[in-house]
Amino acid sequence: MDLVFSSPTPHNASISLQTGELVYEISTNDTKPDSLGLGLGARRTVVKKFSVETPSMTPTEIGYIELHTLHDDRCEVYGRDVRPKDKRKWTSSNGQEYTWQKKDKVSLLDGYQNTVAVYEPQLSGFPSDKPRSPSRLSISPGAGYGRIVDEILITFLYVQQKNATTSKSEGMSNLVGNVVGAFGYAGVAC
């Protein structure tokens, strides 16, 4: 099953199947903006799902992600905590343990190291006259359907956001270190 993102940014997008049928709606907002850029804000992502029986109806919230600086993050699907234990490993509602891994591509592996899902980011058309390939999350038919797909999607979004937050804070640490170093402070106590 391929989940196709309407935007290269998966945290604010609609998701459809390859047939064009709308399945999910994802929106992310800063609930406590970080006006100083120090990584102290809070962010909430809401995932809503369209019903297969009545796709034109309003989508229903199935889960959310809350990223916090000063206390634990939250990541829930249908009221169940699916937050990865070590930022990558999580246990699904079917009792199996899965691990998100980033090598050439972001992929989800089961306990037997089988690939269950792969994220393919949007590829730019090259040469420029070729259309862009949209971002997609491809889920193996062996993963099952229903709630497990919802859990895969939401844990993927969580891991992506954590990776982006980590990259941003590492960049800020390097910037502060470079600024301090430029003024001759080497971290030596006087």
PDB file of C-alpha atoms in Angstrom:
ATOM      1  CA  MET A   1       0.000   0.000   0.000  1.00  0.00           C
ATOM      2  CA  ASP A   2       1.429   3.371  -0.988  1.00  0.00           C
ATOM      3  CA  LEU A   3       0.441   6.443   1.019  1.00  0.00           C
ATOM      4  CA  VAL A   4       1.106   9.472  -1.196  1.00  0.00           C
ATOM      5  CA  PHE A   5       1.772  12.841   0.486  1.00  0.00           C
ATOM      6  CA  SER A   6       0.385  16.037  -1.065  1.00  0.00           C
ATOM      7  CA  SER A   7       3.353  18.019   0.240  1.00  0.00           C
ATOM      8  CA  PRO A   8       7.099  17.392   0.528  1.00  0.00           C
ATOM      9  CA  THR A   9       6.670  18.213   4.227  1.00  0.00           C
ATOM     10  CA  PRO A  10       4.854  15.191   5.698  1.00  0.00           C
ATOM     11  CA  HIS A  11       3.768  17.085   8.834  1.00  0.00           C
ATOM     12  CA  ASN A  12       1.319  19.332   7.005  1.00  0.00           C
ATOM     13  CA  ALA A  13      -0.193  17.284   4.212  1.00  0.00           C
ATOM     14  CA  SER A  14      -3.097  15.298   2.908  1.00  0.00           C
ATOM     15  CA  ILE A  15      -2.408  11.646   2.178  1.00  0.00           C
ATOM     16  CA  SER A  16      -4.102   9.623  -0.501  1.00  0.00           C
ATOM     17  CA  LEU A  17      -3.806   6.167  -1.980  1.00  0.00           C
ATOM     18  CA  GLN A  18      -2.377   5.765  -5.484  1.00  0.00           C
ATOM     19  CA  THR A  19      -5.975   5.686  -6.728  1.00  0.00           C
ATOM     20  CA  GLY A  20      -6.381   9.274  -5.528  1.00  0.00           C
ATOM     21  CA  GLU A  21      -8.687   8.322  -2.645  1.00  0.00           C
ATOM     22  CA  LEU A  22      -8.068  10.692   0.283  1.00  0.00           C
ATOM     23  CA  VAL A  23      -7.174   8.753   3.446  1.00  0.00           C
ATOM     24  CA  TYR A  24      -5.475  11.055   5.993  1.00  0.00           C
ATOM     25  CA  GLU A  25      -5.111  14.715   6.835  1.00  0.00           C
ATOM     26  CA  ILE A  26      -2.114  15.869   8.878  1.00  0.00           C
ATOM     27  CA  SER A  27      -1.695  19.289  10.468  1.00  0.00           C
ATOM     28  CA  THR A  28       1.091  20.567  12.700  1.00  0.00           C
ATOM     29  CA  ASN A  29       1.049  23.722  14.799  1.00  0.00           C
ATOM     30  CA  ASP A  30       3.365  25.279  17.335  1.00  0.00           C
ATOM     31  CA  THR A  31       1.337  25.265  20.549  1.00  0.00           C
ATOM     32  CA  LYS A  32       4.028  27.208  22.412  1.00  0.00           C
ATOM     33  CA  PRO A  33       6.067  29.124  19.850  1.00  0.00           C
ATOM     34  CA  ASP A  34       9.828  29.290  20.380  1.00  0.00           C
ATOM     35  CA  SER A  35      10.297  33.021  19.842  1.00  0.00           C
ATOM     36  CA  LEU A  36      13.994  32.915  20.802  1.00  0.00           C
ATOM     37  CA  GLY A  37      14.869  29.958  18.569  1.00  0.00           C
ATOM     38  CA  LEU A  38      16.323  27.978  21.477  1.00  0.00           C
ATOM     39  CA  GLY A  39      14.291  24.811  20.971  1.00  0.00           C
ATOM     40  CA  LEU A  40      12.023  25.528  23.947  1.00  0.00           C
ATOM     41  CA  GLY A  41       8.686  25.547  22.142  1.00  0.00           C
ATOM     42  CA  ALA A  42       6.038  22.843  21.918  1.00  0.00           C
ATOM     43  CA  ARG A  43       4.516  21.396  18.778  1.00  0.00           C
ATOM     44  CA  ARG A  44       1.357  19.345  18.176  1.00  0.00           C
ATOM     45  CA  THR A  45       0.602  17.234  15.114  1.00  0.00           C
ATOM     46  CA  VAL A  46      -2.924  15.919  14.625  1.00  0.00           C
ATOM     47  CA  VAL A  47      -3.673  13.008  12.296  1.00  0.00           C
ATOM     48  CA  LYS A  48      -7.216  12.645  11.004  1.00  0.00           C
ATOM     49  CA  LYS A  49      -8.569   9.778   8.921  1.00  0.00           C
ATOM     50  CA  PHE A  50     -11.292   9.727   6.322  1.00  0.00           C
ATOM     51  CA  SER A  51     -13.724   6.829   6.579  1.00  0.00           C
ATOM     52  CA  VAL A  52     -13.586   4.310   3.740  1.00  0.00           C
ATOM     53  CA  GLU A  53     -17.382   3.971   3.845  1.00  0.00           C
ATOM     54  CA  THR A  54     -18.015   7.727   3.638  1.00  0.00           C
ATOM     55  CA  PRO A  55     -14.861   9.346   2.209  1.00  0.00           C
ATOM     56  CA  SER A  56     -16.530  12.713   1.579  1.00  0.00           C
ATOM     57  CA  MET A  57     -17.376  13.134   5.259  1.00  0.00           C
ATOM     58  CA  THR A  58     -15.265  15.116   7.704  1.00  0.00           C
ATOM     59  CA  PRO A  59     -12.205  13.146   8.861  1.00  0.00           C
ATOM     60  CA  THR A  60     -11.969  11.852  12.430  1.00  0.00           C
ATOM     61  CA  GLU A  61      -8.951  12.399  14.679  1.00  0.00           C
ATOM     62  CA  ILE A  62      -7.199   9.063  15.230  1.00  0.00           C
ATOM     63  CA  GLY A  63      -3.995  10.209  16.864  1.00  0.00           C
ATOM     64  CA  TYR A  64      -1.609  12.980  17.713  1.00  0.00           C
ATOM     65  CA  ILE A  65       2.004  13.797  18.466  1.00  0.00           C
ATOM     66  CA  GLU A  66       3.139  16.380  21.005  1.00  0.00           C
ATOM     67  CA  LEU A  67       6.801  17.353  21.131  1.00  0.00           C
ATOM     68  CA  HIS A  68       7.941  19.050  24.328  1.00  0.00           C
ATOM     69  CA  THR A  69      11.310  20.317  25.465  1.00  0.00           C
ATOM     70  CA  LEU A  70      10.886  20.191  29.223  1.00  0.00           C
ATOM     71  CA  HIS A  71       8.811  17.019  29.662  1.00  0.00           C
ATOM     72  CA  ASP A  72       8.032  13.763  27.858  1.00  0.00           C
ATOM     73  CA  ASP A  73       6.668  13.777  24.340  1.00  0.00           C
ATOM     74  CA  ARG A  74       3.336  12.132  23.583  1.00  0.00           C
ATOM     75  CA  CYS A  75       2.497   9.961  20.610  1.00  0.00           C
ATOM     76  CA  GLU A  76      -0.909   8.275  20.632  1.00  0.00           C
ATOM     77  CA  VAL A  77      -3.093   6.335  18.210  1.00  0.00           C
ATOM     78  CA  TYR A  78      -6.699   5.665  19.275  1.00  0.00           C
ATOM     79  CA  GLY A  79      -5.722   6.649  22.833  1.00  0.00           C
ATOM     80  CA  ARG A  80      -2.860   4.115  22.984  1.00  0.00           C
ATOM     81  CA  ASP A  81       0.716   5.288  23.615  1.00  0.00           C
ATOM     82  CA  VAL A  82       2.928   4.260  20.669  1.00  0.00           C
ATOM     83  CA  ARG A  83       5.831   6.601  21.391  1.00  0.00           C
ATOM     84  CA  PRO A  84       9.055   4.882  20.350  1.00  0.00           C
ATOM     85  CA  LYS A  85      11.169   3.884  23.362  1.00  0.00           C
ATOM     86  CA  ASP A  86      14.541   5.024  22.096  1.00  0.00           C
ATOM     87  CA  LYS A  87      13.334   7.463  19.430  1.00  0.00           C
ATOM     88  CA  ARG A  88      13.057   4.595  16.913  1.00  0.00           C
ATOM     89  CA  LYS A  89      11.761   1.347  18.472  1.00  0.00           C
ATOM     90  CA  TRP A  90       8.076   0.829  19.315  1.00  0.00           C
ATOM     91  CA  THR A  91       5.580  -1.930  20.062  1.00  0.00           C
ATOM     92  CA  SER A  92       2.395  -2.066  18.000  1.00  0.00           C
ATOM     93  CA  SER A  93      -1.104  -2.958  19.162  1.00  0.00           C
ATOM     94  CA  ASN A  94      -0.515  -6.472  17.753  1.00  0.00           C
ATOM     95  CA  GLY A  95       2.381  -6.932  20.223  1.00  0.00           C
ATOM     96  CA  GLN A  96       5.172  -6.895  17.631  1.00  0.00           C
ATOM     97  CA  GLU A  97       8.213  -4.684  18.035  1.00  0.00           C
ATOM     98  CA  TYR A  98       9.282  -2.481  15.127  1.00  0.00           C
ATOM     99  CA  THR A  99      12.290  -0.228  14.546  1.00  0.00           C
ATOM    100  CA  TRP A 100      12.557   2.827  12.303  1.00  0.00           C
ATOM    101  CA  GLN A 101      15.958   2.928  10.643  1.00  0.00           C
ATOM    102  CA  LYS A 102      17.623   5.528   8.436  1.00  0.00           C
ATOM    103  CA  LYS A 103      20.271   4.401   5.978  1.00  0.00           C
ATOM    104  CA  ASP A 104      19.773   5.196   2.294  1.00  0.00           C
ATOM    105  CA  LYS A 105      16.057   5.615   2.999  1.00  0.00           C
ATOM    106  CA  VAL A 106      13.925   5.714   6.124  1.00  0.00           C
ATOM    107  CA  SER A 107      12.570   2.204   6.634  1.00  0.00           C
ATOM    108  CA  LEU A 108      10.620   0.251   9.242  1.00  0.00           C
ATOM    109  CA  LEU A 109      11.901  -3.195  10.222  1.00  0.00           C
ATOM    110  CA  ASP A 110      10.086  -5.873  12.183  1.00  0.00           C
ATOM    111  CA  GLY A 111      11.709  -8.067  14.846  1.00  0.00           C
ATOM    112  CA  TYR A 112      13.043 -10.405  12.133  1.00  0.00           C
ATOM    113  CA  GLN A 113      14.690  -7.488  10.271  1.00  0.00           C
ATOM    114  CA  ASN A 114      12.137  -7.684   7.428  1.00  0.00           C
ATOM    115  CA  THR A 115      11.322  -4.358   5.785  1.00  0.00           C
ATOM    116  CA  VAL A 116       7.729  -3.431   6.592  1.00  0.00           C
ATOM    117  CA  ALA A 117       7.628   0.152   5.272  1.00  0.00           C
ATOM    118  CA  VAL A 118       9.859   2.550   3.336  1.00  0.00           C
ATOM    119  CA  TYR A 119       9.607   6.339   3.067  1.00  0.00           C
ATOM    120  CA  GLU A 120      10.595   7.842  -0.256  1.00  0.00           C
ATOM    121  CA  PRO A 121      10.905  11.644  -0.101  1.00  0.00           C
ATOM    122  CA  GLN A 122       9.782  13.822  -2.982  1.00  0.00           C
ATOM    123  CA  LEU A 123      12.224  13.644  -5.861  1.00  0.00           C
ATOM    124  CA  SER A 124      12.739  16.672  -8.027  1.00  0.00           C
ATOM    125  CA  GLY A 125      12.272  16.170 -11.724  1.00  0.00           C
ATOM    126  CA  PHE A 126      15.570  16.069 -13.569  1.00  0.00           C
ATOM    127  CA  PRO A 127      15.842  17.302 -16.152  1.00  0.00           C
ATOM    128  CA  SER A 128      13.500  20.095 -15.164  1.00  0.00           C
ATOM    129  CA  ASP A 129      10.814  19.113 -17.679  1.00  0.00           C
ATOM    130  CA  LYS A 130      10.080  15.856 -15.807  1.00  0.00           C
ATOM    131  CA  PRO A 131       7.307  15.999 -13.196  1.00  0.00           C
ATOM    132  CA  ARG A 132       8.274  15.689  -9.537  1.00  0.00           C
ATOM    133  CA  SER A 133       7.688  12.378  -7.865  1.00  0.00           C
ATOM    134  CA  PRO A 134       5.593  12.911  -4.694  1.00  0.00           C
ATOM    135  CA  SER A 135       6.720  11.715  -1.263  1.00  0.00           C
ATOM    136  CA  ARG A 136       5.305   8.337  -0.322  1.00  0.00           C
ATOM    137  CA  LEU A 137       5.261   5.854   2.508  1.00  0.00           C
ATOM    138  CA  SER A 138       5.139   2.346   1.018  1.00  0.00           C
ATOM    139  CA  ILE A 139       3.798  -0.271   3.435  1.00  0.00           C
ATOM    140  CA  SER A 140       4.243  -3.990   2.800  1.00  0.00           C
ATOM    141  CA  PRO A 141       1.006  -6.000   2.420  1.00  0.00           C
ATOM    142  CA  GLY A 142       2.384  -8.338   5.098  1.00  0.00           C
ATOM    143  CA  ALA A 143       2.087  -5.527   7.651  1.00  0.00           C
ATOM    144  CA  GLY A 144      -1.673  -5.867   7.638  1.00  0.00           C
ATOM    145  CA  TYR A 145      -4.353  -3.208   7.412  1.00  0.00           C
ATOM    146  CA  GLY A 146      -6.345  -0.982   9.705  1.00  0.00           C
ATOM    147  CA  ARG A 147      -4.836   0.160  12.990  1.00  0.00           C
ATOM    148  CA  ILE A 148      -1.332  -1.099  12.262  1.00  0.00           C
ATOM    149  CA  VAL A 149      -1.157   1.186   9.200  1.00  0.00           C
ATOM    150  CA  ASP A 150      -2.321   4.099  11.357  1.00  0.00           C
ATOM    151  CA  GLU A 151       0.381   3.264  13.926  1.00  0.00           C
ATOM    152  CA  ILE A 152       3.060   2.989  11.226  1.00  0.00           C
ATOM    153  CA  LEU A 153       2.102   6.403   9.826  1.00  0.00           C
ATOM    154  CA  ILE A 154       2.010   8.182  13.189  1.00  0.00           C
ATOM    155  CA  THR A 155       5.265   6.666  14.479  1.00  0.00           C
ATOM    156  CA  PHE A 156       6.890   7.608  11.156  1.00  0.00           C
ATOM    157  CA  LEU A 157       5.769  11.228  11.643  1.00  0.00           C
ATOM    158  CA  TYR A 158       7.060  11.177  15.239  1.00  0.00           C
ATOM    159  CA  VAL A 159      10.494   9.843  14.247  1.00  0.00           C
ATOM    160  CA  GLN A 160      10.752  12.371  11.394  1.00  0.00           C
ATOM    161  CA  GLN A 161       9.910  15.245  13.736  1.00  0.00           C
ATOM    162  CA  LYS A 162      12.376  14.031  16.384  1.00  0.00           C
ATOM    163  CA  ASN A 163      15.113  13.755  13.747  1.00  0.00           C
ATOM    164  CA  ALA A 164      14.372  17.293  12.534  1.00  0.00           C
ATOM    165  CA  THR A 165      14.372  18.627  16.112  1.00  0.00           C
ATOM    166  CA  THR A 166      17.670  16.881  16.903  1.00  0.00           C
ATOM    167  CA  SER A 167      19.288  18.238  13.733  1.00  0.00           C
ATOM    168  CA  LYS A 168      18.071  21.744  14.546  1.00  0.00           C
ATOM    169  CA  SER A 169      19.336  21.660  18.151  1.00  0.00           C
ATOM    170  CA  GLU A 170      22.712  20.229  17.063  1.00  0.00           C
ATOM    171  CA  GLY A 171      22.992  23.065  14.558  1.00  0.00           C
ATOM    172  CA  MET A 172      22.181  25.596  17.300  1.00  0.00           C
ATOM    173  CA  SER A 173      24.825  24.041  19.597  1.00  0.00           C
ATOM    174  CA  ASN A 174      27.421  24.278  16.836  1.00  0.00           C
ATOM    175  CA  LEU A 175      26.459  27.899  16.180  1.00  0.00           C
ATOM    176  CA  VAL A 176      26.761  28.827  19.875  1.00  0.00           C
ATOM    177  CA  GLY A 177      30.104  26.992  20.068  1.00  0.00           C
ATOM    178  CA  ASN A 178      31.414  28.844  17.025  1.00  0.00           C
ATOM    179  CA  VAL A 179      30.291  32.231  18.354  1.00  0.00           C
ATOM    180  CA  VAL A 180      31.821  31.573  21.776  1.00  0.00           C
ATOM    181  CA  GLY A 181      35.005  30.252  20.144  1.00  0.00           C
ATOM    182  CA  ALA A 182      35.254  33.359  17.970  1.00  0.00           C
ATOM    183  CA  PHE A 183      35.575  35.484  21.103  1.00  0.00           C
ATOM    184  CA  GLY A 184      38.447  33.428  22.479  1.00  0.00           C
ATOM    185  CA  TYR A 185      36.577  31.408  25.092  1.00  0.00           C
ATOM    186  CA  ALA A 186      37.875  27.871  25.052  1.00  0.00           C
ATOM    187  CA  GLY A 187      35.912  26.551  28.003  1.00  0.00           C
ATOM    188  CA  VAL A 188      38.881  26.923  30.367  1.00  0.00           C
ATOM    189  CA  ALA A 189      38.086  28.021  33.903  1.00  0.00           C
ATOM    190  CA  CYS A 190      40.037  31.028  35.194  1.00  0.00           C
TER     191      CYS A 190
END
